[in-house]
Amino acid sequence: MAKMHVKMTVNGKEVEALAEPRTLLIHFLREDLNITGPHIGCESSHCGACTVDIDGKSVKSCTMFVGQANGTDITTVEGLTNPDGSLGVIQEMFREHHGLQCGYCTPGMITRAHRLLQENPSPTEEEVRFGMAGNLCRCTGYQNIVKAIMASADMLNAQKEAAE
Amino acid sequence: MNDQTLTPEERAANLKGMGSSRKRVEDVRFTQGKGNYVDDIKLDGMLFGDFVRSPYAHARVVSINAEEALKVPGVLAVITAKDLEPLGLHWMPTLAGDKQMVLADGKVLFQGQEVAFVVAEDRYAAADGVELVEVEYEELPVIVDPFEALQSDVVLREDLDPAADGAHGPRKHHNHIFTWEQGDKDATEAVLAEADVVVEEMVYYHRTHPCPLETCGSVASMDKVTGKLTLWGTFQAPHAVRTVASLISGIAEHNIRVISPDIGGGFGNKVGVYPGYICSIVASIVTGKPVKWVEDRMDNLMSTAFARDYWMQGKIAATKEGKITGLWCHTTADHGGFDACADPTKFPAGFMNICTGSYDIPVAYLAVDGVYTNKAPGGVAYRCSFRVTEAAYFIERMIEVLAIKLNMDAAELRRINFIKADQFPYQSALGWEYDSGDYHTAWDKALKAVDYEGLRKEQAQQLEDFKAGKTRKLMGIGLTHFTEIVGAGPVKNCDILGLGMFDSCEIRIHPTGSAIARLGTISQGQGHATTFAQIIASEIGLPADDITLEEGDTDTAPYGLGTYGSRSTPVAGAATAMAARKIRAKAQMIAAYLLEVHDDDVEFDVDRFVVKGAPERFKTMKEIAFAAYNQAIPGLEPGLEAVSYYDPPNMTYPFGAYICVVDIDVDTGETDIRSFYALDDCGTRINPMIIEGQVHGGLTEALAIAMGQEIAYDEMGNHKTATLMDFFIPTSWETPTYVTDHTTTPSPHHPIGAKGVGESPNVGGVPCFSNAVHDAFRPFGLTQSHMPHDHWRVWKTARELGLHA
C-alpha cells in the first residue's frame, strides 16, 4: 500500500515518517516511534487507555488515522515527566494517593487529567468525575484517581501562585 | 555504624515494614508510561498472528480455503486444525480435565471460536488475511439454555463417548459434564421435611466476564540454534504455563522460558491457557521468527474466559424464631462448549461448598451439575476464589428471602445465626475448617457506623411518602456478611493439572545489606513488589527500600502456582516470611560469632541482633550481611540466602460486613448508590493503603456485575455484549465514594496471620448491591429478581409489582 509522508511534533520533538494512510495513530506512536505509554484497551474509543493530547485537546488515538494527525503537536504521558527526569506533579500525585494499580489505564488517565486541569484548574470533585468519565479503570474504583487529581489541582495552583 | 539514638519504634518505621502505607515502588515506572506489557514487546523480525473466528454458535466446518488470504502481501501462513493435527496440537487439555479445540476440528461450538490462525508481517496484513479466508459452514441446532441442553437430542460434544465417565465421574446425558455432591443429602432432606419454616428460591448468578483493561496476548520466540522457546504472555500462573506447554508440545521443560511481564489486570481472565498462546508458539516454530498474538476487545469478551452462569436452586430451613436448621442447594452450571473452568482438580465446582457462609448451619447438602452449551468456555474465578462469589451471593440472597418469610429484620436474622467467636476453628457442614473469625464484633461495628436503626426509620418514612404520592423514589438498604475461603491451598487436596498448589519465595541478601527476592506468583496490579518487600523488611530488619522483588520469569523465580484466588499473600506471603526466617536464623549464628557469645545469648531486635541483657552490644543486619561474605565462620557456609516452598496447612477465611443504601426511581428504573460502607477483616494488614485500594476496586467490579454487566446471548448463540458499548464498566461518574473500615482477626496458622483481601470486596459487594435493590421492593412483595439490576430490569420489576399504575 502506498505510504504517505507525515510530520508532527511529539513530546517536543519533530517527527517525520512514511506511513500507510490507514495506520491508526496509536499504532504509529507505539510501533513506529516506540512510544509505548499510551495503551490499547478497546480500539473503539470507549476505554481511554490510548488518550494523548493533540493541539490542546484530549484525543483517543485508537480511532484516529496517522494522516489526521499530520502537522499537529502531540503530547503523551512520556512528555509529562519533568525535564530532569523526576515525576511531574500529576504523576507524583497519582503515586502519592495510590491512584493506580496495574498501571494499564494510567498513561491515559494522567494525560487526560493534564488536559482537564488546563480546561478547569480548580475543579470540584463532581467536575473531576465528569471530566474523567471517558477513561475506564478496572482496578481502582476511581476514588484515589479523583483524590490524586484534586491534589494535583491544589499543587499546580500553588506553584502558579508562587511563580506570579 | 547504626546509631543507638533511635528508638526501636523509629528504627522499625525506617524499615517501612508490615503495617506501613508504603508508597508503591511500581508507580515510578507506570506513571511515566514505562511499564512493560506484552504488547510493548518488540523483537527483530517479529510477526503477528490473528484468528479467523466462527460467526456461528454451532456448525460443521465443511471447508477452509486460504488461497486468497495467502495472496495478501505480508501474509505468510494460514494455520488450521489439519496443520496442527500431526503435532497433536489441534486439541489441548483444559484445567478442568476436559479438552478444547485449539483450532476448529470439524465443527465449532460457540460464536467466536478460533477456526484458523493467519500469520503476517504486521497486524494490518494479518487482519486483511483474516478477511479473505473463506470458511464454509453447515449450521447445526444451537442450545444456549443449560436446562434444555440436558433434555436435547442434539449432541454438542461428538468427540466424547457418551457412555464413558467424564473427568469427574459418570455423565448422565451426552451434554452433561459432571455431578459434584457435598454434605449429607438424607439428613438435610429430613430437616427440610420437619422444619417450622422452609423457603425455596432459584437464585441465578448471570454470566459475566473479568474484562481486564489489557486483553490477553503472547509473544513466542523459538530460537532454532539453541532450541530454546521463550514465551512472554499475560499469564497469572507462568510456571504452570511452562509445564503445560512442555507436556503438550514435547519441548523439554528446561528449554522453555515463560515470562509474565507487567500485566494490565487479570481478575481471573489470565489464568487459563488459550488457543492464541498455542498458535503463537506453533507459528514461531514453523516460521523461525518471533510471533505476537494480542486479542482485541471483542475477541476477549467472546472467547477467553467467562465467569459465573450458575443457576442455584436453594432451600433453607429454620425454626419460627429464625434459627437456621438446614441448607440445600442444587446448582446447574453452564460451562459452555468445553469445560475449561479454572478450579483445583478435586473441585469441579470450585469452593461452591462454602455456601453455608458465615452461619452456623448444622446440616447442608450441595449438588452441582455441569452442562455443555453453545457458549464460550471458561468458568474462571472473576476476582474470586473458585466460585466463592456464587456461594456468597446464594447464601446472602437465601438469608434475605428467609427474613421476608419470617417477617424478620435481615440484620437480626444474620446475627442470631452467625458462627460465634468461640466456635473457631469451626467445622462447616460442607467440609471446611474455618480458621478464625469474630463476626458479631464486625457486624455490630458496621451497623453502628451506618446508624442502621436510623436508616430503617428513614426508609419507613420514605415508604410512607411514596405511598402518599409525595415521592417516586424508594430507598433500599443492602446488607451482607460474607465469609471467603482463599489461599489455595493445601497440596493434600488442592492441585491444578496435578501440580500441588504450594508457593515459593527465594531471598538473597547481598554483602552490602540489600536484597533481591523472587516469588512464584505474579502481580497484576496488587503491588507485590511493594508489599512482599515489607514482609521481608519486618522479618529480617533490612529496609524495604533496599529490597528488589522479582516475579514472573520461570528461568529465575522458584516454582509456584501463581496469582489468583487471593492466594499470593496467604501462600507466597507465607513462603516469604518462612524464607526470611531461615535467613534470620543464620544471621543469629553469624551475630553470635561476631559478638563472641553463644547463639542463644543473642536476640532479634527490629534491625539487629543484640546480646541479651546488654543491648549496647549488637550487630545490625547490614553488618551481619557483610560478615556472611567476608568471614570464615566455623561450621557455617558463606553467603546469606534461603528459599521456602510453603504448603499451607489450611485455607484462610477473610470476612467482612458491608452495608449500602440505594435510591431507586421507580419510573425510570435508575439506581443511585447513596452510600457504601465496607468493613473487611483480612487478618494482619501488610499495607493499609493497598488494602483500601483493593477494596475500592473490588467494590467497583461488584457494582458493575450487580447493576449492569453481563455476557448475553440470543437464542441463536449470537454474543450480544462483545464491545464496551454493550458490556457495562462503570466510569468515575457512576461510581460512588466508598467508606472503608476494618477489624483484625489474624489467621492462626499463617506465619504472619495474613488472610488475603483482593477478592473480598467483589465477593461481598455483589450481594450487598443486589440486596439493596431487593430491599427497596420488599414492602411490595418482591422476593427474588435476577441480576444485573440495570435500569430496564429495575423498571420492569417496578411495573410487575404494580408501581406504575
Tab-separated table of N, CA and C in Angstrom, chain A residues 1 20 22-24 27 30-34 36-44 46-47 49 77-78 81 85-87 90-92 94-107 110 125-144 146-147, chain B residues 23-25 27-28 30-35 37 39-40 42 48 122-125 128 209-215 263-265 267 292 295-297 382-383 524-526 689-690 692-694 696-698 700-701 704 709 723-725 727-733 735-739:
chain	number	residue	atom	x	y	z
A	1	MET	N	0.847	-1.198	0.000
A	1	MET	CA	0.000	0.000	0.000
A	1	MET	C	0.887	1.253	0.000
A	20	GLU	N	1.554	4.009	6.153
A	20	GLU	CA	0.331	3.690	5.401
A	20	GLU	C	-0.773	4.620	5.888
A	22	ARG	N	-3.794	4.211	6.330
A	22	ARG	CA	-4.782	3.611	7.241
A	22	ARG	C	-4.207	3.330	8.634
A	23	THR	N	-2.942	3.587	8.816
A	23	THR	CA	-2.336	3.321	10.128
A	23	THR	C	-3.011	4.171	11.197
A	24	LEU	N	-3.422	3.525	12.270
A	24	LEU	CA	-4.027	4.273	13.370
A	24	LEU	C	-2.922	4.982	14.148
A	27	HIS	N	-1.062	2.974	16.781
A	27	HIS	CA	-0.052	2.029	16.279
A	27	HIS	C	1.200	2.766	15.799
A	30	ARG	N	3.100	3.739	18.989
A	30	ARG	CA	3.650	2.599	19.730
A	30	ARG	C	4.675	1.814	18.904
A	31	GLU	N	4.372	1.599	17.631
A	31	GLU	CA	5.214	0.680	16.857
A	31	GLU	C	6.259	1.392	16.009
A	32	ASP	N	5.914	2.559	15.458
A	32	ASP	CA	6.907	3.268	14.647
A	32	ASP	C	7.798	4.154	15.511
A	33	LEU	N	7.215	4.803	16.519
A	33	LEU	CA	8.002	5.738	17.337
A	33	LEU	C	8.452	5.132	18.663
A	34	ASN	N	8.016	3.896	18.965
A	34	ASN	CA	8.359	3.236	20.237
A	34	ASN	C	7.906	4.031	21.458
A	36	THR	N	5.454	3.759	23.981
A	36	THR	CA	4.518	2.711	24.396
A	36	THR	C	3.737	3.072	25.655
A	37	GLY	N	3.814	4.340	26.076
A	37	GLY	CA	2.988	4.764	27.213
A	37	GLY	C	1.500	4.634	26.915
A	38	PRO	N	1.008	5.257	25.845
A	38	PRO	CA	-0.411	5.087	25.502
A	38	PRO	C	-0.689	3.613	25.176
A	39	HIS	N	-1.766	3.079	25.741
A	39	HIS	CA	-2.075	1.652	25.575
A	39	HIS	C	-3.331	1.434	24.748
A	40	ILE	N	-3.524	0.177	24.367
A	40	ILE	CA	-4.725	-0.191	23.614
A	40	ILE	C	-5.610	-1.044	24.519
A	41	GLY	N	-6.844	-0.587	24.751
A	41	GLY	CA	-7.740	-1.364	25.607
A	41	GLY	C	-8.996	-1.813	24.905
A	42	CYS	N	-9.413	-1.097	23.855
A	42	CYS	CA	-10.688	-1.480	23.226
A	42	CYS	C	-10.724	-1.225	21.719
A	43	GLU	N	-9.897	-0.332	21.231
A	43	GLU	CA	-9.898	0.034	19.810
A	43	GLU	C	-11.253	0.537	19.337
A	44	SER	N	-12.035	1.087	20.253
A	44	SER	CA	-13.350	1.605	19.860
A	44	SER	C	-13.693	2.889	20.619
A	46	HIS	N	-13.818	3.628	23.701
A	46	HIS	CA	-14.562	3.568	24.955
A	46	HIS	C	-13.689	3.691	26.198
A	47	CYS	N	-12.466	3.144	26.157
A	47	CYS	CA	-11.745	2.948	27.423
A	47	CYS	C	-10.761	4.069	27.744
A	49	ALA	N	-7.543	4.283	27.309
A	49	ALA	CA	-6.154	3.928	27.636
A	49	ALA	C	-5.171	4.546	26.639
A	77	VAL	N	1.990	10.624	27.730
A	77	VAL	CA	2.366	10.596	29.146
A	77	VAL	C	3.883	10.756	29.321
A	78	GLU	N	4.628	10.261	28.352
A	78	GLU	CA	6.095	10.383	28.431
A	78	GLU	C	6.521	11.848	28.468
A	81	THR	N	6.683	13.926	32.134
A	81	THR	CA	7.764	13.803	33.118
A	81	THR	C	8.596	15.084	33.068
A	85	GLY	N	13.876	14.443	34.639
A	85	GLY	CA	13.602	13.013	34.826
A	85	GLY	C	12.748	12.696	36.034
A	86	SER	N	12.471	13.706	36.860
A	86	SER	CA	11.614	13.444	38.022
A	86	SER	C	10.145	13.442	37.589
A	87	LEU	N	9.282	12.893	38.452
A	87	LEU	CA	7.864	12.793	38.115
A	87	LEU	C	7.232	14.181	38.058
A	90	ILE	N	1.268	15.676	38.354
A	90	ILE	CA	0.132	14.728	38.319
A	90	ILE	C	0.644	13.297	38.503
A	91	GLN	N	1.776	12.990	37.873
A	91	GLN	CA	2.363	11.655	38.054
A	91	GLN	C	2.673	11.407	39.527
A	92	GLU	N	3.266	12.416	40.172
A	92	GLU	CA	3.637	12.272	41.580
A	92	GLU	C	2.387	12.100	42.450
A	94	PHE	N	-0.536	10.870	41.569
A	94	PHE	CA	-1.107	9.527	41.365
A	94	PHE	C	-0.361	8.518	42.254
A	95	ARG	N	0.948	8.694	42.366
A	95	ARG	CA	1.733	7.775	43.206
A	95	ARG	C	1.412	8.020	44.679
A	96	GLU	N	1.376	9.273	45.058
A	96	GLU	CA	1.155	9.651	46.451
A	96	GLU	C	-0.195	9.142	46.962
A	97	HIS	N	-1.221	9.213	46.116
A	97	HIS	CA	-2.579	8.862	46.559
A	97	HIS	C	-3.028	7.483	46.077
A	98	HIS	N	-2.090	6.669	45.620
A	98	HIS	CA	-2.402	5.304	45.170
A	98	HIS	C	-3.506	5.329	44.102
A	99	GLY	N	-3.298	6.205	43.118
A	99	GLY	CA	-4.286	6.355	42.053
A	99	GLY	C	-4.089	5.385	40.899
A	100	LEU	N	-3.333	4.318	41.135
A	100	LEU	CA	-3.138	3.325	40.077
A	100	LEU	C	-2.817	1.976	40.705
A	101	GLN	N	-3.134	0.925	39.971
A	101	GLN	CA	-2.777	-0.423	40.433
A	101	GLN	C	-2.020	-1.158	39.333
A	102	CYS	N	-2.729	-1.669	38.315
A	102	CYS	CA	-1.990	-2.413	37.276
A	102	CYS	C	-1.225	-1.480	36.360
A	103	GLY	N	-1.609	-0.211	36.319
A	103	GLY	CA	-0.863	0.769	35.533
A	103	GLY	C	-1.266	0.862	34.076
A	104	TYR	N	-2.226	0.042	33.649
A	104	TYR	CA	-2.532	-0.001	32.217
A	104	TYR	C	-3.338	1.222	31.766
A	105	CYS	N	-4.264	1.687	32.601
A	105	CYS	CA	-5.063	2.859	32.238
A	105	CYS	C	-4.327	4.150	32.562
A	106	THR	N	-3.272	4.029	33.378
A	106	THR	CA	-2.635	5.199	33.988
A	106	THR	C	-2.127	6.244	32.986
A	107	PRO	N	-1.411	5.853	31.932
A	107	PRO	CA	-0.946	6.884	30.988
A	107	PRO	C	-2.103	7.699	30.399
A	110	ILE	N	-3.574	9.989	33.234
A	110	ILE	CA	-2.729	11.141	33.576
A	110	ILE	C	-2.747	12.165	32.435
A	125	GLU	N	-15.047	17.984	42.928
A	125	GLU	CA	-14.939	16.524	42.764
A	125	GLU	C	-15.887	16.053	41.658
A	126	GLU	N	-17.072	16.636	41.632
A	126	GLU	CA	-18.052	16.241	40.619
A	126	GLU	C	-17.526	16.543	39.213
A	127	GLU	N	-16.891	17.691	39.067
A	127	GLU	CA	-16.343	18.047	37.751
A	127	GLU	C	-15.201	17.123	37.344
A	128	VAL	N	-14.411	16.687	38.335
A	128	VAL	CA	-13.355	15.721	38.022
A	128	VAL	C	-13.984	14.414	37.566
A	129	ARG	N	-14.979	13.949	38.308
A	129	ARG	CA	-15.619	12.676	37.948
A	129	ARG	C	-16.240	12.749	36.554
A	130	PHE	N	-16.863	13.871	36.236
A	130	PHE	CA	-17.480	14.024	34.917
A	130	PHE	C	-16.399	14.148	33.837
A	131	GLY	N	-15.377	14.924	34.141
A	131	GLY	CA	-14.329	15.182	33.149
A	131	GLY	C	-13.442	13.987	32.863
A	132	MET	N	-13.428	13.009	33.775
A	132	MET	CA	-12.593	11.813	33.596
A	132	MET	C	-13.411	10.615	33.116
A	133	ALA	N	-14.707	10.814	32.853
A	133	ALA	CA	-15.587	9.672	32.581
A	133	ALA	C	-15.305	8.984	31.246
A	134	GLY	N	-14.440	9.565	30.428
A	134	GLY	CA	-14.071	8.895	29.178
A	134	GLY	C	-12.909	7.932	29.336
A	135	ASN	N	-12.414	7.788	30.553
A	135	ASN	CA	-11.278	6.896	30.807
A	135	ASN	C	-11.684	5.828	31.810
A	136	LEU	N	-11.618	4.571	31.379
A	136	LEU	CA	-12.023	3.473	32.261
A	136	LEU	C	-10.840	2.923	33.045
A	137	CYS	N	-11.120	2.550	34.284
A	137	CYS	CA	-10.140	1.858	35.117
A	137	CYS	C	-10.847	0.657	35.709
A	138	ARG	N	-10.180	-0.506	35.678
A	138	ARG	CA	-10.793	-1.719	36.230
A	138	ARG	C	-10.278	-2.009	37.638
A	139	CYS	N	-9.251	-1.309	38.095
A	139	CYS	CA	-8.604	-1.681	39.359
A	139	CYS	C	-8.985	-0.787	40.541
A	140	THR	N	-9.028	0.504	40.334
A	140	THR	CA	-9.008	1.416	41.489
A	140	THR	C	-10.376	1.848	42.002
A	141	GLY	N	-11.420	1.693	41.174
A	141	GLY	CA	-12.713	2.237	41.591
A	141	GLY	C	-12.723	3.761	41.575
A	142	TYR	N	-11.709	4.357	40.976
A	142	TYR	CA	-11.611	5.807	40.714
A	142	TYR	C	-11.413	6.690	41.950
A	143	GLN	N	-11.705	6.170	43.141
A	143	GLN	CA	-11.716	7.025	44.335
A	143	GLN	C	-10.373	7.728	44.520
A	144	ASN	N	-9.285	6.955	44.381
A	144	ASN	CA	-7.961	7.538	44.584
A	144	ASN	C	-7.472	8.301	43.356
A	146	VAL	N	-9.512	10.251	41.636
A	146	VAL	CA	-10.149	11.558	41.874
A	146	VAL	C	-9.347	12.331	42.918
A	147	LYS	N	-8.963	11.631	43.977
A	147	LYS	CA	-8.174	12.257	45.036
A	147	LYS	C	-6.859	12.812	44.471
B	23	LYS	N	4.501	3.848	49.915
B	23	LYS	CA	4.133	4.158	48.535
B	23	LYS	C	4.687	3.072	47.619
B	24	ARG	N	3.991	2.865	46.504
B	24	ARG	CA	4.352	1.720	45.665
B	24	ARG	C	5.598	1.984	44.818
B	25	VAL	N	6.481	1.005	44.807
B	25	VAL	CA	7.700	1.144	44.004
B	25	VAL	C	7.394	1.016	42.505
B	27	ASP	N	5.090	2.369	40.880
B	27	ASP	CA	4.413	3.516	40.268
B	27	ASP	C	5.353	4.475	39.550
B	28	VAL	N	6.629	4.452	39.915
B	28	VAL	CA	7.573	5.348	39.243
B	28	VAL	C	7.624	5.002	37.747
B	30	PHE	N	5.158	3.111	36.097
B	30	PHE	CA	3.822	3.142	35.498
B	30	PHE	C	3.323	4.567	35.218
B	31	THR	N	3.627	5.513	36.119
B	31	THR	CA	3.101	6.865	35.918
B	31	THR	C	3.801	7.582	34.767
B	32	GLN	N	4.943	7.040	34.323
B	32	GLN	CA	5.647	7.669	33.201
B	32	GLN	C	5.429	6.915	31.901
B	33	GLY	N	4.525	5.929	31.928
B	33	GLY	CA	4.312	5.136	30.718
B	33	GLY	C	5.458	4.181	30.430
B	34	LYS	N	6.190	3.813	31.480
B	34	LYS	CA	7.353	2.937	31.289
B	34	LYS	C	7.111	1.518	31.780
B	35	GLY	N	5.846	1.140	31.868
B	35	GLY	CA	5.561	-0.265	32.132
B	35	GLY	C	6.011	-1.090	30.934
B	37	TYR	N	4.342	-4.123	29.142
B	37	TYR	CA	3.257	-5.092	28.969
B	37	TYR	C	3.530	-5.908	27.700
B	39	ASP	N	2.140	-6.303	24.874
B	39	ASP	CA	2.069	-5.656	23.558
B	39	ASP	C	3.199	-4.635	23.368
B	40	ASP	N	3.933	-4.339	24.436
B	40	ASP	CA	5.085	-3.433	24.302
B	40	ASP	C	6.325	-4.166	23.799
B	42	LYS	N	8.818	-5.908	21.477
B	42	LYS	CA	9.101	-5.759	20.056
B	42	LYS	C	10.416	-6.470	19.791
B	48	PHE	N	2.961	-11.132	13.282
B	48	PHE	CA	1.701	-11.011	14.032
B	48	PHE	C	0.729	-12.115	13.605
B	122	ASP	N	2.756	-7.847	9.617
B	122	ASP	CA	2.291	-6.854	10.581
B	122	ASP	C	0.807	-7.082	10.862
B	123	ARG	N	0.286	-6.358	11.850
B	123	ARG	CA	-1.079	-6.649	12.298
B	123	ARG	C	-2.118	-6.271	11.243
B	124	TYR	N	-1.775	-5.322	10.363
B	124	TYR	CA	-2.730	-4.920	9.330
B	124	TYR	C	-2.850	-5.999	8.251
B	125	ALA	N	-1.709	-6.533	7.845
B	125	ALA	CA	-1.734	-7.612	6.854
B	125	ALA	C	-2.454	-8.838	7.422
B	128	ASP	N	-6.096	-8.223	7.161
B	128	ASP	CA	-6.523	-8.381	5.767
B	128	ASP	C	-6.663	-9.863	5.426
B	209	HIS	N	-17.862	-11.429	32.758
B	209	HIS	CA	-16.503	-11.582	32.232
B	209	HIS	C	-15.553	-10.664	33.002
B	210	PRO	N	-14.322	-11.117	33.298
B	210	PRO	CA	-13.406	-10.284	34.095
B	210	PRO	C	-12.950	-9.014	33.368
B	211	CYS	N	-12.824	-9.068	32.051
B	211	CYS	CA	-12.547	-7.890	31.229
B	211	CYS	C	-11.477	-6.957	31.813
B	212	PRO	N	-10.265	-7.446	32.025
B	212	PRO	CA	-9.196	-6.526	32.437
B	212	PRO	C	-8.935	-5.531	31.308
B	213	LEU	N	-8.393	-4.372	31.639
B	213	LEU	CA	-8.237	-3.344	30.598
B	213	LEU	C	-7.247	-3.790	29.521
B	214	GLU	N	-6.236	-4.561	29.927
B	214	GLU	CA	-5.353	-5.174	28.937
B	214	GLU	C	-5.929	-6.536	28.572
B	215	THR	N	-6.066	-6.813	27.285
B	215	THR	CA	-6.580	-8.121	26.868
B	215	THR	C	-5.462	-9.169	26.975
B	263	ILE	N	1.432	-7.002	33.885
B	263	ILE	CA	0.115	-7.470	33.446
B	263	ILE	C	-0.916	-6.403	33.768
B	264	GLY	N	-1.684	-6.026	32.747
B	264	GLY	CA	-2.652	-4.941	32.894
B	264	GLY	C	-3.984	-5.399	33.448
B	265	GLY	N	-3.934	-5.983	34.636
B	265	GLY	CA	-5.154	-6.503	35.264
B	265	GLY	C	-5.404	-7.922	34.805
B	267	PHE	N	-7.808	-10.480	37.077
B	267	PHE	CA	-9.126	-10.789	37.644
B	267	PHE	C	-9.610	-12.183	37.235
B	292	LYS	N	3.775	-12.587	17.584
B	292	LYS	CA	2.930	-11.949	18.613
B	292	LYS	C	1.462	-12.175	18.310
B	295	GLU	N	-5.182	-10.197	21.651
B	295	GLU	CA	-6.625	-10.108	21.400
B	295	GLU	C	-7.067	-8.668	21.222
B	296	ASP	N	-8.130	-8.464	20.460
B	296	ASP	CA	-8.823	-7.188	20.583
B	296	ASP	C	-9.947	-7.379	21.605
B	297	ARG	N	-10.653	-6.306	21.895
B	297	ARG	CA	-11.641	-6.391	22.974
B	297	ARG	C	-12.774	-7.367	22.656
B	382	TYR	N	-13.663	-14.828	38.578
B	382	TYR	CA	-13.534	-13.390	38.325
B	382	TYR	C	-13.421	-12.706	39.674
B	383	ARG	N	-12.224	-12.275	39.995
B	383	ARG	CA	-11.913	-11.658	41.290
B	383	ARG	C	-12.559	-12.438	42.419
B	524	GLN	N	-0.575	-8.405	39.173
B	524	GLN	CA	-1.319	-7.841	38.041
B	524	GLN	C	-1.879	-6.487	38.440
B	525	GLY	N	-1.208	-5.865	39.419
B	525	GLY	CA	-1.686	-4.582	39.925
B	525	GLY	C	-1.789	-4.563	41.434
B	526	GLN	N	-1.571	-5.732	42.058
B	526	GLN	CA	-1.726	-5.835	43.512
B	526	GLN	C	-0.579	-5.189	44.270
B	689	MET	N	-2.794	1.153	52.828
B	689	MET	CA	-3.122	1.923	51.624
B	689	MET	C	-3.511	0.993	50.470
B	690	ILE	N	-2.733	-0.069	50.311
B	690	ILE	CA	-3.003	-1.004	49.213
B	690	ILE	C	-4.275	-1.797	49.489
B	692	GLU	N	-6.894	-0.758	51.100
B	692	GLU	CA	-8.009	0.133	50.803
B	692	GLU	C	-8.233	0.246	49.296
B	693	GLY	N	-7.144	0.346	48.547
B	693	GLY	CA	-7.246	0.417	47.088
B	693	GLY	C	-7.869	-0.841	46.502
B	694	GLN	N	-7.489	-1.995	47.047
B	694	GLN	CA	-8.077	-3.250	46.585
B	694	GLN	C	-9.580	-3.267	46.848
B	696	HIS	N	-11.649	-0.622	47.166
B	696	HIS	CA	-12.321	0.294	46.225
B	696	HIS	C	-12.534	-0.382	44.863
B	697	GLY	N	-11.485	-1.016	44.377
B	697	GLY	CA	-11.548	-1.620	43.044
B	697	GLY	C	-12.497	-2.802	42.993
B	698	GLY	N	-12.425	-3.645	44.004
B	698	GLY	CA	-13.295	-4.818	44.038
B	698	GLY	C	-14.756	-4.434	44.163
B	700	THR	N	-16.051	-1.759	42.981
B	700	THR	CA	-16.496	-1.197	41.702
B	700	THR	C	-16.756	-2.304	40.685
B	701	GLU	N	-15.964	-3.363	40.739
B	701	GLU	CA	-16.270	-4.514	39.879
B	701	GLU	C	-17.584	-5.153	40.320
B	704	ALA	N	-20.428	-3.119	39.011
B	704	ALA	CA	-20.642	-3.417	37.594
B	704	ALA	C	-21.488	-4.676	37.437
B	709	GLN	N	-23.553	-5.377	34.285
B	709	GLN	CA	-22.600	-6.085	33.431
B	709	GLN	C	-23.031	-7.526	33.190
B	723	THR	N	-18.767	-5.638	23.006
B	723	THR	CA	-17.980	-4.397	22.984
B	723	THR	C	-18.222	-3.649	24.289
B	724	LEU	N	-17.376	-2.663	24.545
B	724	LEU	CA	-17.548	-1.886	25.775
B	724	LEU	C	-18.738	-0.924	25.658
B	725	MET	N	-19.369	-0.868	24.487
B	725	MET	CA	-20.625	-0.129	24.368
B	725	MET	C	-21.737	-0.915	25.063
B	727	PHE	N	-21.096	-3.923	27.049
B	727	PHE	CA	-20.644	-4.590	28.275
B	727	PHE	C	-20.314	-3.501	29.292
B	728	PHE	N	-21.094	-3.465	30.358
B	728	PHE	CA	-21.043	-2.327	31.278
B	728	PHE	C	-19.788	-2.321	32.157
B	729	ILE	N	-19.052	-1.245	32.069
B	729	ILE	CA	-17.968	-0.975	33.022
B	729	ILE	C	-18.222	0.418	33.577
B	730	PRO	N	-18.398	0.548	34.883
B	730	PRO	CA	-18.711	1.865	35.444
B	730	PRO	C	-17.576	2.863	35.187
B	731	THR	N	-17.944	4.101	34.946
B	731	THR	CA	-16.953	5.177	34.834
B	731	THR	C	-16.856	5.864	36.198
B	732	SER	N	-15.981	6.865	36.265
B	732	SER	CA	-15.863	7.629	37.509
B	732	SER	C	-17.173	8.335	37.843
B	733	TRP	N	-18.000	8.549	36.827
B	733	TRP	CA	-19.238	9.298	37.028
B	733	TRP	C	-20.269	8.499	37.832
B	735	THR	N	-19.619	5.743	39.651
B	735	THR	CA	-19.046	5.007	40.779
B	735	THR	C	-19.150	5.852	42.056
B	736	PRO	N	-19.679	5.259	43.131
B	736	PRO	CA	-19.817	6.037	44.370
B	736	PRO	C	-18.482	6.164	45.114
B	737	THR	N	-18.492	6.962	46.156
B	737	THR	CA	-17.347	7.051	47.064
B	737	THR	C	-17.594	6.055	48.202
B	738	TYR	N	-16.609	5.257	48.491
B	738	TYR	CA	-16.777	4.200	49.493
B	738	TYR	C	-16.164	4.605	50.832
B	739	VAL	N	-16.759	4.091	51.897
B	739	VAL	CA	-16.179	4.246	53.232
B	739	VAL	C	-15.627	2.882	53.630
